[in-house]
Coordinates of C-alpha atoms in Angstrom, one line a residue:
X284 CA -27.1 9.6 -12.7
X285 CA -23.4 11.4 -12.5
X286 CA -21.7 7.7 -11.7
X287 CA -23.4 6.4 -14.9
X288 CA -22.5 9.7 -16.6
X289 CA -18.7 9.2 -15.5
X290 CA -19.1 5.2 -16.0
X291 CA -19.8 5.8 -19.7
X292 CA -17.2 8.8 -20.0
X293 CA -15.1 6.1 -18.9
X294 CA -15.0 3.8 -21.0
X295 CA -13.7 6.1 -23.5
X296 CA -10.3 6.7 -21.4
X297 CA -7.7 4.7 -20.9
X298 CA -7.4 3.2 -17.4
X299 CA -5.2 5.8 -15.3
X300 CA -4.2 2.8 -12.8
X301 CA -4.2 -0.8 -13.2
X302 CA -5.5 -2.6 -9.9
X303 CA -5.6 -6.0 -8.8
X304 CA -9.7 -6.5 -8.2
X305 CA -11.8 -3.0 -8.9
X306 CA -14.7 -2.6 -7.8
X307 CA -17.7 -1.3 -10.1
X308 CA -19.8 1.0 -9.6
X309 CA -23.0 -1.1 -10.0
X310 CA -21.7 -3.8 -7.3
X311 CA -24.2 -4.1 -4.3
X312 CA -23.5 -3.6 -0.9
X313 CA -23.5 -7.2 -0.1
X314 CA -20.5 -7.9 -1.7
X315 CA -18.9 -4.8 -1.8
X316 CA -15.1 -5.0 -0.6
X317 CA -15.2 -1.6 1.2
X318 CA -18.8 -2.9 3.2
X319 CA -17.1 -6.1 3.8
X320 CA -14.1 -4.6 5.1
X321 CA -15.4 -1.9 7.5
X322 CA -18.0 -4.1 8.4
X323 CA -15.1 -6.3 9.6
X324 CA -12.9 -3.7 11.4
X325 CA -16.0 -2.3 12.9
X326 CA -16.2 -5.7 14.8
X327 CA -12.8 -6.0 15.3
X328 CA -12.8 -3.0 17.3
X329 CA -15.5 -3.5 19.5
X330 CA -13.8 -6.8 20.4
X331 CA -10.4 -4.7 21.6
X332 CA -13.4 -2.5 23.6
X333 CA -14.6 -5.5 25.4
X334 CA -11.3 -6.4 26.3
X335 CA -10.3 -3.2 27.9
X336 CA -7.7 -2.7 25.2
X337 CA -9.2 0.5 23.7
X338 CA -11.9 2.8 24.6
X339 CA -12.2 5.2 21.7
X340 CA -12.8 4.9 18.1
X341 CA -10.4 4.3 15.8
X342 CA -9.9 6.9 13.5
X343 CA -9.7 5.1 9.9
X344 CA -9.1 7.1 6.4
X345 CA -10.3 5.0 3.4
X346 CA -9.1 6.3 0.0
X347 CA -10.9 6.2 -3.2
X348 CA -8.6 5.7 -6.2
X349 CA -10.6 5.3 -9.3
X350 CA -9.2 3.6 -12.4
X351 CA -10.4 6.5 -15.1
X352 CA -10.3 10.0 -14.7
X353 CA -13.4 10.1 -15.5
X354 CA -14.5 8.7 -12.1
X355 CA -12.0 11.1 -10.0
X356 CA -15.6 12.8 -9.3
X357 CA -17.6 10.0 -8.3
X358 CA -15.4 7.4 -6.5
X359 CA -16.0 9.2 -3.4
X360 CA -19.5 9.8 -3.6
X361 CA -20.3 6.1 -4.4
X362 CA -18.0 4.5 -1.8
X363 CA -20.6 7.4 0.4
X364 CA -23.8 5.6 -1.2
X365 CA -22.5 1.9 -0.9
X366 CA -21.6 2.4 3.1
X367 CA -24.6 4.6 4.1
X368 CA -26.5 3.2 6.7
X369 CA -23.8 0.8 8.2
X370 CA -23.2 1.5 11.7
X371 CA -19.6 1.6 12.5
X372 CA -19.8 2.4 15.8
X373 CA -16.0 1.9 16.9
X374 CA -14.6 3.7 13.7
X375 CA -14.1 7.4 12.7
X376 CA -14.1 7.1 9.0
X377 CA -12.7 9.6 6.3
X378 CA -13.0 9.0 2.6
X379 CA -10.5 10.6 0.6
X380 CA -10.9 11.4 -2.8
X381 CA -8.3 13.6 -5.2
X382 CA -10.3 16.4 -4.3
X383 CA -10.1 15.8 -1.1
X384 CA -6.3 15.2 -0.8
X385 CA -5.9 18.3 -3.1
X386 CA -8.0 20.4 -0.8
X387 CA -5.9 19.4 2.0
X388 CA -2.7 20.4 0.2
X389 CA -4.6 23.6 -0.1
X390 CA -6.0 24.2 3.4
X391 CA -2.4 23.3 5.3
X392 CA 0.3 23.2 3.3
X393 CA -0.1 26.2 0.5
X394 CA 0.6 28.4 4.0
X395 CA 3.2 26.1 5.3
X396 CA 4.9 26.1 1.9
X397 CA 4.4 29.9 1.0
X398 CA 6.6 30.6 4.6
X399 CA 9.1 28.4 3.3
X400 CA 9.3 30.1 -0.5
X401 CA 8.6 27.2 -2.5
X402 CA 5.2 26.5 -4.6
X403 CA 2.7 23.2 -3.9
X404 CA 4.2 21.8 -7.6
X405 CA 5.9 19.0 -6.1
X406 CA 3.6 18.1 -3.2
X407 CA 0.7 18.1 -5.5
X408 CA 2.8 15.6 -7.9
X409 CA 3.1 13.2 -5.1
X410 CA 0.1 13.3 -2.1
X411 CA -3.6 12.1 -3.5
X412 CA -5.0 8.7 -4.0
X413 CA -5.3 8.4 -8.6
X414 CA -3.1 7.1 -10.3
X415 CA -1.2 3.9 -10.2
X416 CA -0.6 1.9 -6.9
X417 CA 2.2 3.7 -5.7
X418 CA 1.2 7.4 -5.1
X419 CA -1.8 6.1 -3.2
X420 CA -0.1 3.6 -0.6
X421 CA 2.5 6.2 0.4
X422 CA -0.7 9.0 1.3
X423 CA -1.9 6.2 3.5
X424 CA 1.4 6.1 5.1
X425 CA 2.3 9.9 5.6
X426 CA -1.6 10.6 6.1
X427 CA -0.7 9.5 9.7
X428 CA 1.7 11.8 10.0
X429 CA -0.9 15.2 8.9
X430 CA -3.3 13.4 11.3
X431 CA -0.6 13.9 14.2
X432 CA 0.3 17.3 13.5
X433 CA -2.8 18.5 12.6
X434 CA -5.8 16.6 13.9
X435 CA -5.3 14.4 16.2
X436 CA -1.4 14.7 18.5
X437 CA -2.3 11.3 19.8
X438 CA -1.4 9.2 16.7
X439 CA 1.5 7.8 16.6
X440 CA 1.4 5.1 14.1
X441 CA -0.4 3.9 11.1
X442 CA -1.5 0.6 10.2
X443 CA -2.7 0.2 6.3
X444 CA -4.9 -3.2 6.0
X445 CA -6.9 -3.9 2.6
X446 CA -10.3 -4.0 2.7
X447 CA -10.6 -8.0 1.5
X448 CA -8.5 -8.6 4.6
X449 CA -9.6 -9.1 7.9
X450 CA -8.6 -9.5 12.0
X451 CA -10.2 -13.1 13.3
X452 CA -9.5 -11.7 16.7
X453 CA -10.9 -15.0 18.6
X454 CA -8.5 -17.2 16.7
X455 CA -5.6 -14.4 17.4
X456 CA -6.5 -14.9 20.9
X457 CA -6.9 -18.7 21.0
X458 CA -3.3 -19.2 19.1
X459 CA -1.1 -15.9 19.3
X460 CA -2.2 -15.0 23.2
X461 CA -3.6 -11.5 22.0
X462 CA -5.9 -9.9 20.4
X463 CA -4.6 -7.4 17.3
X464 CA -4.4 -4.2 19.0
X465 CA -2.8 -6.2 21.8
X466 CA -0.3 -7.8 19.3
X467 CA 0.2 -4.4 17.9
X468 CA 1.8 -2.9 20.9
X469 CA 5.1 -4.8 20.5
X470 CA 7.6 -3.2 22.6
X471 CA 10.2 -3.3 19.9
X472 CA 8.3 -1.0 17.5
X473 CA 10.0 1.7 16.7
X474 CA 13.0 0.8 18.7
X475 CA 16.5 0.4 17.1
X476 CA 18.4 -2.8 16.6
X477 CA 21.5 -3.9 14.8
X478 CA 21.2 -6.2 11.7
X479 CA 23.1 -9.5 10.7
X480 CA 26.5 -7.9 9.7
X481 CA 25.9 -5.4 13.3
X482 CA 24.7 -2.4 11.3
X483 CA 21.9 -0.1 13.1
X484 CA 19.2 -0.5 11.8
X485 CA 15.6 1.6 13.0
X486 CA 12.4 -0.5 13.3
X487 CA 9.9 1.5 12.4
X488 CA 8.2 -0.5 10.1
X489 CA 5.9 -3.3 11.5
X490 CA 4.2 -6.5 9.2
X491 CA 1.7 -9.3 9.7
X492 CA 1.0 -12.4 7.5
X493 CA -2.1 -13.5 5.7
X494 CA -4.2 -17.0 6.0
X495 CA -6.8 -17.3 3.3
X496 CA -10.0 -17.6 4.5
X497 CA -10.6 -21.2 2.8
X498 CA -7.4 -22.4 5.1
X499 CA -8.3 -20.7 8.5
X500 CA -10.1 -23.8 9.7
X501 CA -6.4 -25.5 10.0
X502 CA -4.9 -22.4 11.8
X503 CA -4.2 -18.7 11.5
X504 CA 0.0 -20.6 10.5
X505 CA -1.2 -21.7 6.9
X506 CA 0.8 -19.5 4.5
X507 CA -1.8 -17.7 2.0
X508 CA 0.5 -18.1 -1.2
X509 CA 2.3 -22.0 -1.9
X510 CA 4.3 -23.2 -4.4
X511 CA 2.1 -24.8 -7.6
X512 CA 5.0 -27.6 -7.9
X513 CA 5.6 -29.7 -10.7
X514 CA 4.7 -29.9 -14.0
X515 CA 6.8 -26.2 -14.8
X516 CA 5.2 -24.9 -17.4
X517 CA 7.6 -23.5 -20.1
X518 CA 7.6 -19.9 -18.7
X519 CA 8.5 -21.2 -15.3
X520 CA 11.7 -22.0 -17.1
X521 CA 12.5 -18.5 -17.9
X522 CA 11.5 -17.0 -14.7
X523 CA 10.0 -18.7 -11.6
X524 CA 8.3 -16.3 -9.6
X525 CA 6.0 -18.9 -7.7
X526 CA 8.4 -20.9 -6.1
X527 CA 10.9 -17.1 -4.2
X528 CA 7.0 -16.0 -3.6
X529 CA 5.6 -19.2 -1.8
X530 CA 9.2 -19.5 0.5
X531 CA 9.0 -15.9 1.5
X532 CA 5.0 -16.5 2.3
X533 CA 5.9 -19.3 4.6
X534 CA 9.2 -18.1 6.0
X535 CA 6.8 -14.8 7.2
X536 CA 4.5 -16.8 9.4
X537 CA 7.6 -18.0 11.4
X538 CA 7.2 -16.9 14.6
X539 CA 9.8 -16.2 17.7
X540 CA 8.8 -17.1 21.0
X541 CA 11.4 -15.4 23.0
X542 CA 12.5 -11.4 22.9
X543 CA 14.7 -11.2 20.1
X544 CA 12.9 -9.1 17.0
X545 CA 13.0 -10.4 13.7
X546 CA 13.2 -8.1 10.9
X547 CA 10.9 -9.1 7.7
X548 CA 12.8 -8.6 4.0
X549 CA 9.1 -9.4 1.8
X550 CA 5.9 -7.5 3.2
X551 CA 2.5 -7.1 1.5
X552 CA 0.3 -4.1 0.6
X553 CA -1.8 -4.3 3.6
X554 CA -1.4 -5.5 7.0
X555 CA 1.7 -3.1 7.4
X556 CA 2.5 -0.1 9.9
X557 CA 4.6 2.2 9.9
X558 CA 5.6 5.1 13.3
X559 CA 5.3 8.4 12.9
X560 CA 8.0 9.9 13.9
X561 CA 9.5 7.4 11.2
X562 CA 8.1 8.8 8.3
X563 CA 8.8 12.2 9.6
X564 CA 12.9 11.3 10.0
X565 CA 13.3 8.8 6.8
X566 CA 10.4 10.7 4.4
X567 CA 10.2 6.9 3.1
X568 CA 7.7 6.8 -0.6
X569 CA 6.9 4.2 -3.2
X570 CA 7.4 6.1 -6.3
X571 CA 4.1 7.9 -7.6
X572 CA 4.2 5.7 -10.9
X573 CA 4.8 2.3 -9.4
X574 CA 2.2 0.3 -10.5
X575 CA 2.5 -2.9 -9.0
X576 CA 4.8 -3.8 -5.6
X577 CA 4.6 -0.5 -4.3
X578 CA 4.9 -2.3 -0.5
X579 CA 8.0 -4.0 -1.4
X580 CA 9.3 -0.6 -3.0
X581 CA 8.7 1.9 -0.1
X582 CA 11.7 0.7 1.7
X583 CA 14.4 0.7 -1.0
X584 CA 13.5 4.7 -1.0
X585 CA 15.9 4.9 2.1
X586 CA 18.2 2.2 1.0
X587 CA 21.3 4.3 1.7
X588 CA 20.6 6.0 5.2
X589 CA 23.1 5.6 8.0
X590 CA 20.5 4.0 10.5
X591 CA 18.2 2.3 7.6
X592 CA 14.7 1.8 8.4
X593 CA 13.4 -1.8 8.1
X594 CA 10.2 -3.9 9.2
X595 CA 9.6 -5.7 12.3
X596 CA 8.4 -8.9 12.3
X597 CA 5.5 -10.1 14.9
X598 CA 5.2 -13.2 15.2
X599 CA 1.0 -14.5 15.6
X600 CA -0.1 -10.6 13.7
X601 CA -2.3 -12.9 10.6
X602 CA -4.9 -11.5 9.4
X603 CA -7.8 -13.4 7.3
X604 CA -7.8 -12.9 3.0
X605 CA -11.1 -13.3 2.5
X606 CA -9.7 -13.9 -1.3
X607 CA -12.5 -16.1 -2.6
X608 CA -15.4 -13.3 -1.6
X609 CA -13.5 -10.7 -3.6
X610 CA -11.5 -12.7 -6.2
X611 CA -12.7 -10.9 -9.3
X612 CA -9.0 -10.8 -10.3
X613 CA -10.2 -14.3 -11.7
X614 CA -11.4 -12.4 -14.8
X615 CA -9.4 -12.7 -17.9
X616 CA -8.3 -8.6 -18.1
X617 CA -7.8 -9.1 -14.5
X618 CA -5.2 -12.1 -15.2
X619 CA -3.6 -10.4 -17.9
X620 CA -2.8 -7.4 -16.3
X621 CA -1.8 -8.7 -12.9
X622 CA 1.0 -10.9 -14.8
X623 CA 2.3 -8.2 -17.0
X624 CA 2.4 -6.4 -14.0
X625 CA 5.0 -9.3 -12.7
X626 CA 6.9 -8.3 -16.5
X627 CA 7.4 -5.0 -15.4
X628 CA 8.5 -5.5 -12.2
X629 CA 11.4 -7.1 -13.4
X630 CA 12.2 -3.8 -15.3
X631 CA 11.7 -1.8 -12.3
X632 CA 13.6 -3.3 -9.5
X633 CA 16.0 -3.4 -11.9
X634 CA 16.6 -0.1 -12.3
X635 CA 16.0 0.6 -8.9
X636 CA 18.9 -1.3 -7.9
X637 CA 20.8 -0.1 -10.5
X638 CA 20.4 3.2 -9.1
X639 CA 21.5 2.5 -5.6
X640 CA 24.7 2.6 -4.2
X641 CA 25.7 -0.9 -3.6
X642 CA 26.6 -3.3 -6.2
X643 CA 23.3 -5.0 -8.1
X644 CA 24.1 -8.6 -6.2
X645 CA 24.6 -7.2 -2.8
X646 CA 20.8 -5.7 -3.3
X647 CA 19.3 -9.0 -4.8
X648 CA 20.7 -11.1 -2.0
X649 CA 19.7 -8.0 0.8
X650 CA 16.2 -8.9 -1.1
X651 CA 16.1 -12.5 -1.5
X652 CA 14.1 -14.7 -2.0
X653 CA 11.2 -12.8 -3.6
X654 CA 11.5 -8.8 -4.1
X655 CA 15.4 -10.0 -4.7
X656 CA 14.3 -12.2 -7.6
X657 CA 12.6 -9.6 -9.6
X658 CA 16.4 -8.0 -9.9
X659 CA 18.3 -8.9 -12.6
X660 CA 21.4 -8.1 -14.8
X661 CA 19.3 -8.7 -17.9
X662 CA 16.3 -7.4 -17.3
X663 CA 14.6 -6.6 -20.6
X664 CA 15.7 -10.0 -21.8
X665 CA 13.8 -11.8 -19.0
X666 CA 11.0 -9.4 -19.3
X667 CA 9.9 -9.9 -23.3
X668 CA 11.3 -13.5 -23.6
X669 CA 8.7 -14.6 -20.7
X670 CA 6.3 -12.6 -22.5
X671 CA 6.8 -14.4 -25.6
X672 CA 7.1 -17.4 -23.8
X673 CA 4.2 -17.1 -22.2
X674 CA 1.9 -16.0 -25.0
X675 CA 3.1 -19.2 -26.6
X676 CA 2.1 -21.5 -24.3
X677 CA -1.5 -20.3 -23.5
X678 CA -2.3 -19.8 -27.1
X679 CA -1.2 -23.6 -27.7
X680 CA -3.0 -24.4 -24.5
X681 CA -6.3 -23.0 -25.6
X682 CA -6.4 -19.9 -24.2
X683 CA -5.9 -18.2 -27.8
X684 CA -8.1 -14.9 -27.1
X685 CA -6.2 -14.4 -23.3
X686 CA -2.7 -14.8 -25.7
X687 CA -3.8 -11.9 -28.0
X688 CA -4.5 -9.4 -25.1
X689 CA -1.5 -10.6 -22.7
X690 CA 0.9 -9.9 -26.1
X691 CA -0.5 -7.1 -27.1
X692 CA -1.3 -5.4 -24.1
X693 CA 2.6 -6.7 -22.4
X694 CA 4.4 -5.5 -25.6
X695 CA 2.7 -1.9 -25.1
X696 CA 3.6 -1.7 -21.2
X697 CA 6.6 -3.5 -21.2
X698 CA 7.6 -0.8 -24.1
X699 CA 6.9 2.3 -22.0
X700 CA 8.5 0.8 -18.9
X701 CA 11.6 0.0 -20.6
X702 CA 11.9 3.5 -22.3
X703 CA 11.4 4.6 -18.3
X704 CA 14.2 2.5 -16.9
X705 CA 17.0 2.5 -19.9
X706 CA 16.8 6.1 -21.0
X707 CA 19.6 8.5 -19.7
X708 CA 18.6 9.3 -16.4
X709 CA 14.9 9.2 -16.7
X710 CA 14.1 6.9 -14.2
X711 CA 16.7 8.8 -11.7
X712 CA 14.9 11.9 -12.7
X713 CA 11.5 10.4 -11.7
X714 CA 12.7 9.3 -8.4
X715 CA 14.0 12.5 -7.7
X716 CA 11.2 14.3 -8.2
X717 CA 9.3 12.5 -6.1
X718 CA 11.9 12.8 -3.0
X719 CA 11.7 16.2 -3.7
X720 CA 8.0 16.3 -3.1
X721 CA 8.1 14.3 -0.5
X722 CA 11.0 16.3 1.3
X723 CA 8.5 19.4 0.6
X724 CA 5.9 17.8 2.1
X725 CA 8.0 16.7 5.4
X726 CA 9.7 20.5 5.3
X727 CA 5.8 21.9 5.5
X728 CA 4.5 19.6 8.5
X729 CA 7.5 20.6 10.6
X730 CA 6.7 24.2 10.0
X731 CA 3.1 23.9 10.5
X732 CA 3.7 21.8 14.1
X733 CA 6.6 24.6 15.1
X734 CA 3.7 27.7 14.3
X735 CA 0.9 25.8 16.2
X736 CA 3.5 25.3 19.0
X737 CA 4.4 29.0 18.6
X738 CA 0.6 29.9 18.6
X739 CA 1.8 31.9 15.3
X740 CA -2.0 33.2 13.6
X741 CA -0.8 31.4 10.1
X742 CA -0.4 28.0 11.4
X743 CA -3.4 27.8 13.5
X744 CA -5.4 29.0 10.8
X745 CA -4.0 26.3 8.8
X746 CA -5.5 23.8 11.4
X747 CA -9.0 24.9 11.6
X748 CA -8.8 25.0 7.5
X749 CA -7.3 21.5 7.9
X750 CA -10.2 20.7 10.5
X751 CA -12.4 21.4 7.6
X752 CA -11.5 19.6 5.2
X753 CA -11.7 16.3 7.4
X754 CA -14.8 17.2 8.9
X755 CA -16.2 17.4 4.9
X756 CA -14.7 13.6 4.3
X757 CA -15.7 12.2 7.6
X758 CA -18.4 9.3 6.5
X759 CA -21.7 10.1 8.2
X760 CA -23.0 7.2 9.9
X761 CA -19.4 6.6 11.8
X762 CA -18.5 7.7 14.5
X763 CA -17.7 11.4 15.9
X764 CA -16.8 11.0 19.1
X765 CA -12.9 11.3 18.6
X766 CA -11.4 14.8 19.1
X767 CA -11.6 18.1 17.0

């Protein structure tokens, strides 16, 4: 009864993030993305246990980002419903919610922050899972980094997969000579290196590479995106984002076969890592209104650093996109909003580079071929003329209602991201107050982890509070054998 009470409050809102294939609340459990994906890890676990390779569960934290604000209060309670009953043996699951995230702030870092003499304004602006993609893929990042201070000392690392993605560990096995947990303890992580022009360069980032599911049958080395090729249709001749995407895509499932680490320039939401103790040093974010990209963002956050953080590349890490089981992107909204999404970017990176040190063509060719491309010296023009462009061609193609919503949906988001990145400063100012959440956020972990190592009463109260909270999120049914 509430998630039909907040489903029809819902529908009066506007959506507070756009995402590429939501899932609603009335989908079964058979094909529910979060099912599926658990499911999947659950097996892929127990696969590194009968190879020796681990021995305890994985501790996993799901968020729950709901589109409306009116299902802030549900999301977590239905994700709850849909995976009750599976047995997830090998996993310690946590679902996290806003009010869960916010009740963390509370429990840990109100103390931490109230030693240091500055209010939880700025944390709160930038650590939970609503809102657009952005603010929730940086808390799955720096979630690792609470765990390790105040949970659990053993992590070290965090790898974010989605939940339409998963490890064939048989095939990694047969054709990369490990399974993923194997492949994921690359001696190179989190080492240092020196780039092409011999400037130091941290690797504390990690990526894989994706084969769709409908490829997998030719080999785990089938790049998930290609180019469409000729016939360009008259957009393409404004801006051609197919053809940087597709050679990135295939230039990331080049493998080594010797020592030397390769550092990746285009990674994907999921099937990224990232150390500890490098989110604790660089306090890397995608900026908490980021709506699309948010991956390919995180790292231009500490673009100027002396020893700049960057991903490592390993060769044979695919995992499966199981994109035709959770395609619902396929809808027409789903369309629509994915390529204005692609409009804005161009708006975005944009700015973002026009906001970094370095001249605007030294940070499109640092980027190249596809996160480089969506940087241009014209950007608005690019943007609305592809828009136009665009709406053109599908309305003389056919697709007349689709035209309608991408123009008049495009002209209204492409409005408020270019009063964002042209006003004076705004866009600076944004950024900014994001770092300086962040930086809180960082300042209160490293006070909390030298009180618990000074056995001061504040901090270890903090814990147990902390201890609370994730005992409340943990999903029953997983498992509880990691440590309190």
């Amino acid at each position: 009864q509430n998630e039909a009470a907040a489903s029809l409050a819902a529908q009066r809102e506007q959506p507070s993030g756009r995402f590429d294939h939501p899932i609603p609340l009335d989908t079964p459990r058979a094909a529910h993305e979060a099912a599926h994906g658990l499911k999947a890890l659950d097996e892929a676990v127990a696969f590194e246990y009968e190879r020796g390779v681990l021995t305890r569960p994985v501790p996993v934290v799901l968020s729950t980002s709901a589109t409306h604000g009116a299902l802030d209060g549900v999301s977590a309670h239905h994700v709850r419903r849909i995976l009750g009953g599976l047995s997830l043996d090998h996993l310690d699951v946590h679902v996290f919610d806003e009010a869960a995230a916010s009740a963390l702030i509370d429990a840990a870092f109100v103390p931490a922050l109230d030693r240091l003499g500055r209010p939880a304004t700025a944390v709160r602006r930038v650590f939970g899972v609503s809102g657009p993609y952005g603010r929730h893929y940086t808390f799955l990042k720096a979630i690792a980094a609470v765990w390790g201070v105040l949970i659990e000392a053993r992590i070290r690392a965090v790898f974010k997969i989605d939940l339409d993605q998963v490890f064939p560990q048989e095939r990694l096995v047969a054709e990369s000579g490990g399974s993923a947990f194997e492949l994921l303890t690359s001696t190179a992580w989190g080492g240092g290196a020196v780039d092409e022009r011999g400037r130091p360069v941290s690797l504390d980032s990690i990526a894989g590479a994706l084969v769709n599911e409908a490829d997998i049958a030719a080999g785990l080395q089938v790049p998930d995106v290609t180019d469409p090729g000729p016939p360009l249709r008259p957009e393409d001749m404004v801006f051609y984002s197919a053809l940087p995407q597709a050679v990135s895509t295939a230039a990331e499932m080049i493998g080594g076969g010797d020592e030397i680490p390769r550092r990746r320039i285009h990674v994907t939401g999921g099937t990224t890592g990232v150390t500890v103790s490098g989110l604790r040093r660089s306090r890397p974010f995608s900026p908490s209104f980021w709506g699309r990209a948010e991956d390919q963002v995180f790292a231009l956050s500490t673009w100027g650093e002396p020893v700049r953080p960057v991903s490592l590349h390993v060769p044979g890490l695919v995992m499966r996109h199981d994109t035709s089981t959770f395609k619902t992107e396929a809808l027409p909204s789903g369309v629509v909003s994915k390529l204005i999404g692609d409009h804005e970017r161009i708006l975005m990176f944009s700015a973002y580079g026009r906001m970094l040190d370095p001249p605007l063509a030294s940070i499109k060719a640092a980027l190249w071929p596809y996160t480089g491309a969506f940087i241009s010296t014209m950007p608005a023009t690019v943007a609305f003329l592809r828009l136009a462009v665009t709406t053109l061609s599908w309305a003389r193609g056919g697709r007349v209602a689709e035209a309608g919503m991408l123009f008049t949906d495009g002209v209204h988001r492409l409005g408020g991201s270019l009063r964002l990145t042209s006003g004076p400063g705004r866009f600076a100012e944004e950024i900014a107050a994001d770092r300086r959440g962040w930086n809180d956020f960082y300042d209160a972990l490293d006070a909390l982890e030298a009180g618990i190592g000074g056995e001061d009463a504040w901090a270890l109260g903090a814990r147990r509070a902390a201890h609370g909270v994730c005992r409340m999120t943990r999903l029953a049914g997983s498992s509880h054998d990691a440590e309190e």
